[in-house]
PDB file of C-alpha atoms and ligand atoms in Angstrom:
ATOM      1  CA  MET O   1       3.998  15.143 -20.043  1.00 49.00           C
ATOM      2  CA  ALA O   2       2.968  13.397 -16.382  1.00 65.00           C
ATOM      3  CA  SER O   3       5.832  12.513 -14.008  1.00 85.00           C
ATOM      4  CA  HIS O   4       6.782   9.589 -12.882  1.00 95.00           C
ATOM      5  CA  TRP O   5       9.199  10.229 -10.256  1.00 97.00           C
ATOM      6  CA  VAL O   6       7.488   8.111  -7.288  1.00 98.00           C
ATOM      7  CA  LEU O   7       7.089   4.899  -9.724  1.00 98.00           C
ATOM      8  CA  ASN O   8      10.939   5.789 -10.581  1.00 98.00           C
ATOM      9  CA  HIS O   9      11.612   6.066  -6.993  1.00 98.00           C
ATOM     10  CA  PHE O  10      10.240   2.716  -6.452  1.00 98.00           C
ATOM     11  CA  HIS O  11      12.345   0.929  -9.259  1.00 98.00           C
ATOM     12  CA  GLU O  12      15.494   2.802  -7.520  1.00 98.00           C
ATOM     13  CA  VAL O  13      14.700   1.363  -4.528  1.00 98.00           C
ATOM     14  CA  LEU O  14      14.699  -2.040  -6.023  1.00 98.00           C
ATOM     15  CA  ASN O  15      17.975  -1.365  -7.450  1.00 98.00           C
ATOM     16  CA  ARG O  16      19.507  -0.595  -4.289  1.00 98.00           C
ATOM     17  CA  HIS O  17      17.684  -3.228  -1.943  1.00 98.00           C
ATOM     18  CA  ARG O  18      16.457  -6.590  -2.333  1.00 98.00           C
ATOM     19  CA  ALA O  19      13.093  -4.940  -1.221  1.00 99.00           C
ATOM     20  CA  GLY O  20      11.383  -1.946  -0.280  1.00 99.00           C
ATOM     21  CA  TYR O  21       9.771  -0.972   2.844  1.00 98.00           C
ATOM     22  CA  LEU O  22       6.306   1.775   3.033  1.00 98.00           C
ATOM     23  CA  VAL O  23       4.806   2.772   6.036  1.00 97.00           C
ATOM     24  CA  LEU O  24       1.086   3.128   5.905  1.00 96.00           C
ATOM     25  CA  LEU O  25      -0.185   6.238   8.231  1.00 94.00           C
ATOM     26  CA  ASP O  26      -4.331   5.638   8.869  1.00 92.00           C
ATOM     27  CA  PRO O  27      -5.590   9.454   9.043  1.00 91.00           C
ATOM     28  CA  GLU O  28      -8.547   7.843  11.764  1.00 89.00           C
ATOM     29  CA  GLN O  29      -5.187   6.875  13.660  1.00 86.00           C
ATOM     30  CA  CYS O  30      -2.805   9.506  13.216  1.00 84.00           C
ATOM     31  CA  GLU O  31      -3.416  13.082  14.864  1.00 85.00           C
ATOM     32  CA  VAL O  32      -2.092  15.952  12.706  1.00 87.00           C
ATOM     33  CA  ALA O  33       0.183  17.149  15.770  1.00 82.00           C
ATOM     34  CA  THR O  34       1.853  13.749  16.049  1.00 86.00           C
ATOM     35  CA  CYS O  35       2.329  12.977  12.375  1.00 84.00           C
ATOM     36  CA  ALA O  36       5.218  15.456  11.681  1.00 87.00           C
ATOM     37  CA  ARG O  37       7.524  13.693  14.324  1.00 89.00           C
ATOM     38  CA  LEU O  38       6.215  10.272  12.908  1.00 88.00           C
ATOM     39  CA  ALA O  39       6.869  11.383   9.463  1.00 92.00           C
ATOM     40  CA  CYS O  40      10.462  12.148  10.221  1.00 94.00           C
ATOM     41  CA  ASP O  41      10.921   8.947  12.332  1.00 93.00           C
ATOM     42  CA  VAL O  42       9.794   6.915   9.151  1.00 95.00           C
ATOM     43  CA  GLU O  43      12.154   9.066   7.139  1.00 97.00           C
ATOM     44  CA  GLN O  44      15.213   8.247   9.658  1.00 97.00           C
ATOM     45  CA  ALA O  45      14.289   4.663  10.077  1.00 97.00           C
ATOM     46  CA  GLY O  46      15.084   4.282   6.492  1.00 98.00           C
ATOM     47  CA  ALA O  47      11.331   3.848   5.084  1.00 98.00           C
ATOM     48  CA  ASP O  48      11.188   4.121   1.623  1.00 98.00           C
ATOM     49  CA  ALA O  49       7.722   6.216   1.274  1.00 98.00           C
ATOM     50  CA  ILE O  50       4.745   6.613   3.269  1.00 98.00           C
ATOM     51  CA  LEU O  51       1.447   5.474   2.507  1.00 98.00           C
ATOM     52  CA  LEU O  52      -1.521   7.263   3.499  1.00 97.00           C
ATOM     53  CA  GLY O  53      -5.032   6.540   3.760  1.00 95.00           C
ATOM     54  CA  GLY O  54      -7.812   3.563   4.650  1.00 88.00           C
ATOM     55  CA  SER O  55     -10.739   1.797   3.803  1.00 87.00           C
ATOM     56  CA  PHE O  56     -12.972   3.969   5.765  1.00 87.00           C
ATOM     57  CA  LEU O  57     -12.422   7.720   6.576  1.00 88.00           C
ATOM     58  CA  THR O  58     -13.999  10.447   8.912  1.00 91.00           C
ATOM     59  CA  THR O  59     -11.084  12.679   9.194  1.00 89.00           C
ATOM     60  CA  ALA O  60     -10.055  15.602   6.941  1.00 89.00           C
ATOM     61  CA  LEU O  61      -7.069  14.257   4.843  1.00 95.00           C
ATOM     62  CA  HIS O  62      -5.878  17.561   3.775  1.00 95.00           C
ATOM     63  CA  PRO O  63      -4.234  18.729   7.161  1.00 95.00           C
ATOM     64  CA  ILE O  64      -2.485  15.493   7.801  1.00 95.00           C
ATOM     65  CA  ALA O  65      -1.176  15.065   4.306  1.00 97.00           C
ATOM     66  CA  GLU O  66       0.028  18.530   4.033  1.00 96.00           C
ATOM     67  CA  THR O  67       1.711  17.849   7.609  1.00 95.00           C
ATOM     68  CA  LEU O  68       3.567  14.947   6.386  1.00 96.00           C
ATOM     69  CA  LYS O  69       4.409  16.788   3.160  1.00 95.00           C
ATOM     70  CA  ASN O  70       6.101  19.497   5.056  1.00 95.00           C
ATOM     71  CA  ALA O  71       8.416  17.397   7.391  1.00 95.00           C
ATOM     72  CA  THR O  72       9.637  14.800   5.092  1.00 96.00           C
ATOM     73  CA  ARG O  73      11.285  14.560   1.618  1.00 97.00           C
ATOM     74  CA  LEU O  74      10.023  10.885   1.564  1.00 98.00           C
ATOM     75  CA  PRO O  75       7.260  10.510  -1.227  1.00 98.00           C
ATOM     76  CA  ILE O  76       3.987  10.719  -0.034  1.00 98.00           C
ATOM     77  CA  VAL O  77       1.303   7.959  -1.774  1.00 98.00           C
ATOM     78  CA  LEU O  78      -2.303   8.212  -1.412  1.00 98.00           C
ATOM     79  CA  PHE O  79      -3.904   4.717  -0.314  1.00 98.00           C
ATOM     80  CA  PRO O  80      -7.534   5.454  -0.913  1.00 97.00           C
ATOM     81  CA  GLY O  81     -10.343   3.840   0.118  1.00 95.00           C
ATOM     82  CA  ASP O  82     -12.609   5.499  -2.348  1.00 95.00           C
ATOM     83  CA  SER O  83     -12.764   8.902  -4.523  1.00 96.00           C
ATOM     84  CA  MET O  84     -13.276  11.090  -1.562  1.00 94.00           C
ATOM     85  CA  HIS O  85     -10.070  10.290  -0.117  1.00 95.00           C
ATOM     86  CA  LEU O  86      -8.028  12.878  -2.316  1.00 98.00           C
ATOM     87  CA  THR O  87      -5.859  15.778  -1.864  1.00 98.00           C
ATOM     88  CA  ALA O  88      -3.113  17.629  -3.326  1.00 98.00           C
ATOM     89  CA  HIS O  89      -0.847  17.621  -0.677  1.00 97.00           C
ATOM     90  CA  ALA O  90       0.683  14.118  -1.930  1.00 98.00           C
ATOM     91  CA  ASP O  91       3.014  13.076  -4.293  1.00 98.00           C
ATOM     92  CA  ALA O  92       1.373  10.355  -6.085  1.00 98.00           C
ATOM     93  CA  ILE O  93      -1.616   7.676  -5.402  1.00 98.00           C
ATOM     94  CA  LEU O  94      -1.941   3.768  -5.761  1.00 98.00           C
ATOM     95  CA  TYR O  95      -4.678   3.789  -8.444  1.00 98.00           C
ATOM     96  CA  MET O  96      -5.976   1.001  -7.807  1.00 98.00           C
ATOM     97  CA  SER O  97      -8.482  -1.692  -9.118  1.00 98.00           C
ATOM     98  CA  LEU O  98      -9.965  -4.231  -6.763  1.00 98.00           C
ATOM     99  CA  ILE O  99      -9.415  -6.958  -9.470  1.00 98.00           C
ATOM    100  CA  SER O 100      -9.787 -10.029  -6.862  1.00 98.00           C
ATOM    101  CA  GLY O 101     -13.368  -8.718  -6.528  1.00 98.00           C
ATOM    102  CA  ARG O 102     -16.335  -8.343  -8.835  1.00 98.00           C
ATOM    103  CA  ASN O 103     -17.810  -5.268  -7.508  1.00 98.00           C
ATOM    104  CA  PRO O 104     -17.816  -2.695 -10.565  1.00 98.00           C
ATOM    105  CA  ASN O 105     -17.618   0.356  -8.285  1.00 98.00           C
ATOM    106  CA  TYR O 106     -14.350  -0.839  -6.971  1.00 98.00           C
ATOM    107  CA  LEU O 107     -12.924  -2.014 -10.429  1.00 98.00           C
ATOM    108  CA  ILE O 108     -13.843   1.268 -12.266  1.00 98.00           C
ATOM    109  CA  GLY O 109     -16.403   3.358 -10.744  1.00 98.00           C
ATOM    110  CA  GLU O 110     -14.635   4.944  -7.864  1.00 98.00           C
ATOM    111  CA  GLN O 111     -11.744   5.458 -10.715  1.00 98.00           C
ATOM    112  CA  VAL O 112     -13.573   7.521 -12.810  1.00 98.00           C
ATOM    113  CA  LYS O 113     -14.925   9.664 -10.011  1.00 98.00           C
ATOM    114  CA  ALA O 114     -11.436  10.152  -8.760  1.00 98.00           C
ATOM    115  CA  ALA O 115      -9.572  10.692 -12.431  1.00 98.00           C
ATOM    116  CA  PRO O 116     -10.587  14.402 -13.067  1.00 98.00           C
ATOM    117  CA  TRP O 117      -9.403  15.148  -9.259  1.00 98.00           C
ATOM    118  CA  ILE O 118      -5.842  13.824  -9.849  1.00 98.00           C
ATOM    119  CA  GLN O 119      -5.304  15.482 -12.573  1.00 98.00           C
ATOM    120  CA  ARG O 120      -6.413  18.672 -10.973  1.00 98.00           C
ATOM    121  CA  TYR O 121      -4.514  17.745  -8.198  1.00 98.00           C
ATOM    122  CA  ALA O 122      -1.453  17.117 -10.144  1.00 98.00           C
ATOM    123  CA  LEU O 123      -1.057  13.731  -8.498  1.00 98.00           C
ATOM    124  CA  GLU O 124       1.133  10.970 -10.101  1.00 98.00           C
ATOM    125  CA  PRO O 125      -1.313   7.875 -10.631  1.00 98.00           C
ATOM    126  CA  ILE O 126       0.244   4.638 -10.024  1.00 98.00           C
ATOM    127  CA  PRO O 127      -1.950   2.054 -11.721  1.00 98.00           C
ATOM    128  CA  THR O 128      -1.899  -0.862  -9.206  1.00 99.00           C
ATOM    129  CA  GLY O 129      -3.814  -4.131  -9.329  1.00 99.00           C
ATOM    130  CA  TYR O 130      -5.037  -5.038  -5.905  1.00 98.00           C
ATOM    131  CA  LEU O 131      -5.756  -8.335  -4.696  1.00 98.00           C
ATOM    132  CA  LEU O 132      -7.580  -9.015  -1.445  1.00 98.00           C
ATOM    133  CA  ILE O 133      -6.581 -12.245   0.043  1.00 98.00           C
ATOM    134  CA  GLU O 134      -8.560 -14.201   2.911  1.00 98.00           C
ATOM    135  CA  GLY O 135      -6.236 -13.185   6.197  1.00 97.00           C
ATOM    136  CA  GLY O 136      -8.299 -15.719   9.052  1.00 96.00           C
ATOM    137  CA  ASN O 137     -10.637 -12.341  10.082  1.00 95.00           C
ATOM    138  CA  ARG O 138     -13.201 -10.122   8.326  1.00 93.00           C
ATOM    139  CA  THR O 139     -11.225  -6.959   7.431  1.00 91.00           C
ATOM    140  CA  ALA O 140     -12.610  -3.294   6.969  1.00 91.00           C
ATOM    141  CA  VAL O 141     -11.849  -3.675   3.160  1.00 92.00           C
ATOM    142  CA  GLU O 142     -13.698  -6.958   2.711  1.00 93.00           C
ATOM    143  CA  PHE O 143     -16.771  -5.150   4.647  1.00 93.00           C
ATOM    144  CA  VAL O 144     -16.345  -1.548   2.927  1.00 93.00           C
ATOM    145  CA  SER O 145     -15.759  -3.180  -0.601  1.00 95.00           C
ATOM    146  CA  GLY O 146     -18.767  -6.089  -0.304  1.00 96.00           C
ATOM    147  CA  THR O 147     -16.155  -8.232  -1.918  1.00 97.00           C
ATOM    148  CA  MET O 148     -15.173 -11.934  -1.157  1.00 96.00           C
ATOM    149  CA  PRO O 149     -11.108 -12.359  -0.545  1.00 98.00           C
ATOM    150  CA  ILE O 150      -9.338 -14.882  -2.636  1.00 98.00           C
ATOM    151  CA  PRO O 151      -8.868 -17.942  -0.482  1.00 98.00           C
ATOM    152  CA  ARG O 152      -5.545 -18.106   1.237  1.00 97.00           C
ATOM    153  CA  ASN O 153      -4.617 -21.457  -0.101  1.00 97.00           C
ATOM    154  CA  LYS O 154      -5.390 -20.657  -3.745  1.00 97.00           C
ATOM    155  CA  PRO O 155      -2.562 -19.297  -5.071  1.00 97.00           C
ATOM    156  CA  ASP O 156      -3.554 -20.557  -8.560  1.00 97.00           C
ATOM    157  CA  ILE O 157      -6.595 -18.328  -8.266  1.00 98.00           C
ATOM    158  CA  ALA O 158      -4.271 -15.382  -7.158  1.00 98.00           C
ATOM    159  CA  GLY O 159      -1.638 -15.778  -9.989  1.00 98.00           C
ATOM    160  CA  PRO O 160      -3.957 -15.000 -12.948  1.00 98.00           C
ATOM    161  CA  HIS O 161      -5.678 -12.443 -11.402  1.00 98.00           C
ATOM    162  CA  ALA O 162      -2.305 -10.417 -11.046  1.00 98.00           C
ATOM    163  CA  LEU O 163      -0.889 -11.495 -14.491  1.00 98.00           C
ATOM    164  CA  ALA O 164      -3.898 -10.048 -15.992  1.00 98.00           C
ATOM    165  CA  ALA O 165      -3.514  -6.794 -14.202  1.00 98.00           C
ATOM    166  CA  GLN O 166       0.008  -6.757 -15.451  1.00 99.00           C
ATOM    167  CA  TYR O 167      -1.747  -7.394 -19.172  1.00 98.00           C
ATOM    168  CA  LEU O 168      -3.962  -4.586 -18.404  1.00 98.00           C
ATOM    169  CA  GLY O 169      -0.880  -2.451 -18.192  1.00 98.00           C
ATOM    170  CA  MET O 170      -0.733  -2.075 -14.261  1.00 98.00           C
ATOM    171  CA  LYS O 171       2.449  -1.085 -12.910  1.00 98.00           C
ATOM    172  CA  LEU O 172       2.233  -2.714  -9.318  1.00 99.00           C
ATOM    173  CA  VAL O 173       0.385  -5.717  -7.955  1.00 99.00           C
ATOM    174  CA  TYR O 174      -0.562  -5.287  -4.110  1.00 98.00           C
ATOM    175  CA  LEU O 175      -1.202  -8.662  -2.229  1.00 98.00           C
ATOM    176  CA  GLU O 176      -3.784  -7.360   0.905  1.00 98.00           C
ATOM    177  CA  ALA O 177      -4.520  -9.260   3.650  1.00 98.00           C
ATOM    178  CA  GLY O 178      -6.251  -6.583   5.311  1.00 96.00           C
ATOM    179  CA  SER O 179      -4.957  -4.097   7.919  1.00 94.00           C
ATOM    180  CA  GLY O 180      -5.214  -5.996  11.312  1.00 93.00           C
ATOM    181  CA  ALA O 181      -5.226  -9.561   9.298  1.00 96.00           C
ATOM    182  CA  LYS O 182      -4.833 -12.377  11.418  1.00 97.00           C
ATOM    183  CA  HIS O 183      -2.792 -14.220   8.608  1.00 98.00           C
ATOM    184  CA  ALA O 184      -0.311 -12.468   6.509  1.00 98.00           C
ATOM    185  CA  VAL O 185      -0.466 -13.249   2.716  1.00 98.00           C
ATOM    186  CA  SER O 186       1.396 -16.970   3.130  1.00 98.00           C
ATOM    187  CA  ASP O 187       4.494 -17.173   1.478  1.00 98.00           C
ATOM    188  CA  ALA O 188       3.414 -20.031  -0.978  1.00 98.00           C
ATOM    189  CA  MET O 189       0.675 -17.441  -2.385  1.00 98.00           C
ATOM    190  CA  ILE O 190       3.497 -14.739  -2.789  1.00 98.00           C
ATOM    191  CA  ALA O 191       5.725 -17.247  -4.215  1.00 98.00           C
ATOM    192  CA  ALA O 192       2.979 -18.333  -6.801  1.00 98.00           C
ATOM    193  CA  VAL O 193       1.768 -14.627  -7.545  1.00 98.00           C
ATOM    194  CA  LYS O 194       5.370 -13.644  -7.986  1.00 98.00           C
ATOM    195  CA  ALA O 195       6.278 -16.397 -10.528  1.00 98.00           C
ATOM    196  CA  TYR O 196       3.479 -14.759 -12.854  1.00 98.00           C
ATOM    197  CA  ILE O 197       4.514 -11.282 -13.022  1.00 98.00           C
ATOM    198  CA  ASN O 198       7.530  -9.334 -13.715  1.00 98.00           C
ATOM    199  CA  ILE O 199       5.992  -5.892 -12.284  1.00 98.00           C
ATOM    200  CA  PRO O 200       6.730  -5.174  -8.298  1.00 99.00           C
ATOM    201  CA  LEU O 201       4.938  -6.690  -5.832  1.00 99.00           C
ATOM    202  CA  ILE O 202       3.632  -5.082  -2.913  1.00 99.00           C
ATOM    203  CA  VAL O 203       2.531  -7.352   0.453  1.00 99.00           C
ATOM    204  CA  GLY O 204       0.770  -6.004   3.571  1.00 98.00           C
ATOM    205  CA  GLY O 205      -1.761  -6.794   6.306  1.00 97.00           C
ATOM    206  CA  GLY O 206      -1.183  -8.695   9.434  1.00 97.00           C
ATOM    207  CA  ILE O 207       2.968  -8.454   9.224  1.00 98.00           C
ATOM    208  CA  ARG O 208       3.671  -7.611  12.742  1.00 96.00           C
ATOM    209  CA  THR O 209       7.378  -8.327  12.954  1.00 97.00           C
ATOM    210  CA  PRO O 210      10.898  -7.847  11.274  1.00 98.00           C
ATOM    211  CA  VAL O 211      11.120 -11.805  11.063  1.00 98.00           C
ATOM    212  CA  LEU O 212       7.961 -12.188   9.364  1.00 98.00           C
ATOM    213  CA  ALA O 213       8.883  -8.982   7.120  1.00 98.00           C
ATOM    214  CA  GLU O 214      12.121 -10.605   5.910  1.00 98.00           C
ATOM    215  CA  LYS O 215      10.127 -14.155   5.411  1.00 98.00           C
ATOM    216  CA  LYS O 216       7.656 -12.410   2.979  1.00 99.00           C
ATOM    217  CA  VAL O 217      10.713 -10.929   1.029  1.00 99.00           C
ATOM    218  CA  ASN O 218      12.611 -14.237   0.907  1.00 98.00           C
ATOM    219  CA  ALA O 219       9.302 -15.366  -0.485  1.00 98.00           C
ATOM    220  CA  GLY O 220       9.121 -12.845  -3.162  1.00 98.00           C
ATOM    221  CA  ALA O 221       7.778  -9.360  -1.944  1.00 99.00           C
ATOM    222  CA  ASP O 222       9.156  -6.472  -3.514  1.00 99.00           C
ATOM    223  CA  PHE O 223       7.776  -4.414  -1.030  1.00 99.00           C
ATOM    224  CA  ILE O 224       6.431  -4.527   2.452  1.00 98.00           C
ATOM    225  CA  VAL O 225       3.685  -2.523   3.831  1.00 98.00           C
ATOM    226  CA  THR O 226       2.916  -2.173   7.898  1.00 97.00           C
ATOM    227  CA  GLY O 227       0.390  -0.001   9.404  1.00 95.00           C
ATOM    228  CA  ASN O 228      -1.107  -1.791  12.656  1.00 91.00           C
ATOM    229  CA  VAL O 229       2.060  -2.637  14.219  1.00 91.00           C
ATOM    230  CA  LEU O 230       3.529   0.939  14.300  1.00 87.00           C
ATOM    231  CA  GLU O 231       0.252   2.437  15.570  1.00 81.00           C
ATOM    232  CA  GLU O 232      -0.096   0.099  18.551  1.00 77.00           C
ATOM    233  CA  ASN O 233       3.255  -0.098  19.335  1.00 72.00           C
ATOM    234  CA  GLY O 234       5.458   2.177  17.264  1.00 72.00           C
ATOM    235  CA  SER O 235       8.782   2.488  18.197  1.00 88.00           C
ATOM    236  CA  PHE O 236      11.831   4.206  16.206  1.00 92.00           C
ATOM    237  CA  GLU O 237      13.910   1.119  16.841  1.00 95.00           C
ATOM    238  CA  LEU O 238      10.721  -1.173  15.693  1.00 96.00           C
ATOM    239  CA  MET O 239      10.303   1.083  12.451  1.00 96.00           C
ATOM    240  CA  LYS O 240      14.223   0.582  12.104  1.00 97.00           C
ATOM    241  CA  GLN O 241      14.213  -3.189  12.599  1.00 97.00           C
ATOM    242  CA  PHE O 242      11.772  -3.228  10.110  1.00 98.00           C
ATOM    243  CA  ALA O 243      13.443  -1.161   7.587  1.00 98.00           C
ATOM    244  CA  ASP O 244      16.693  -3.012   7.849  1.00 98.00           C
ATOM    245  CA  ALA O 245      15.118  -6.410   7.640  1.00 98.00           C
ATOM    246  CA  VAL O 246      13.127  -5.522   4.375  1.00 98.00           C
ATOM    247  CA  HIS O 247      16.133  -3.903   2.912  1.00 98.00           C
ATOM    248  CA  GLY O 248      18.506  -6.800   3.705  1.00 94.00           C
TER     249      GLY O 248
HETATM  250  C1  1GP E 301      -3.114  -2.818   4.860  1.00 92.78           C
HETATM  251  O1  1GP E 301      -1.533  -3.925   4.162  1.00 92.78           O
HETATM  252  C2  1GP E 301      -1.918  -3.043   4.779  1.00 92.78           C
HETATM  253  O2  1GP E 301      -4.287  -2.105   3.955  1.00 92.78           O
HETATM  254  C3  1GP E 301      -1.535  -2.839   6.202  1.00 92.78           C
HETATM  255  O3  1GP E 301      -2.121  -4.007   7.376  1.00 92.78           O
HETATM  256  O4  1GP E 301      -2.097  -2.401   9.099  1.00 92.78           O
HETATM  257  O5  1GP E 301      -2.244  -5.186   9.309  1.00 92.78           O
HETATM  258  O6  1GP E 301      -0.255  -3.524   8.848  1.00 92.78           O
HETATM  259  P1  1GP E 301      -1.795  -3.722   8.720  1.00 92.78           P
END
């Protein structure tokens, strides 16, 4: 029987706090040597899990994941760009389908290639409907997936996508403006999508301040993801401010 401890952990976080805080580490930006210290800081600052991954990977994932795993008790959750971005040194994987796009490779192709490895590595797959939302600039995920994002002012299109994810049995919905997005997903978009679903809603991309993170929670986000901002000027203090702003 497959374990669901990471998904259960996410639900427990939502029982304790009004929303959860996930820190994304991109292996391309994270030296193995600094990973252990970073993981300790992320945990101490009060984040709820570490996401590990990115759209495009040229760095070996195993040593970074292993270092993180040994350094923290937080769940390490893979956030893969494709089926090659897998390692046994993680707890779970966002088993995503890029449902905002119409590229069969990212709807089901990479998932089929990854499935036997997820089983072999005993990773917990967390089925996740992944929606790319226009963020004001072209992002890596848009380029790599070869898909068009949903226009940022069209919540009426995003909502039914999220509902379809829920009806297909997915456990999370992720609204993604793309790493380094100029504009985070709008409050109106978050609120409209949230009104359609009763599974947790993750929001990420372009969230650069704790105040903005709190605004997204107030709009209806259940989990906030930050990546770039901590890579650019990450300090323990800033991480803590994000965690506190999100937890409320
Ligand atoms: C990207 O949602 C994440 O996949 C985080 O984006 O790097 O812009 O914080 P940022």
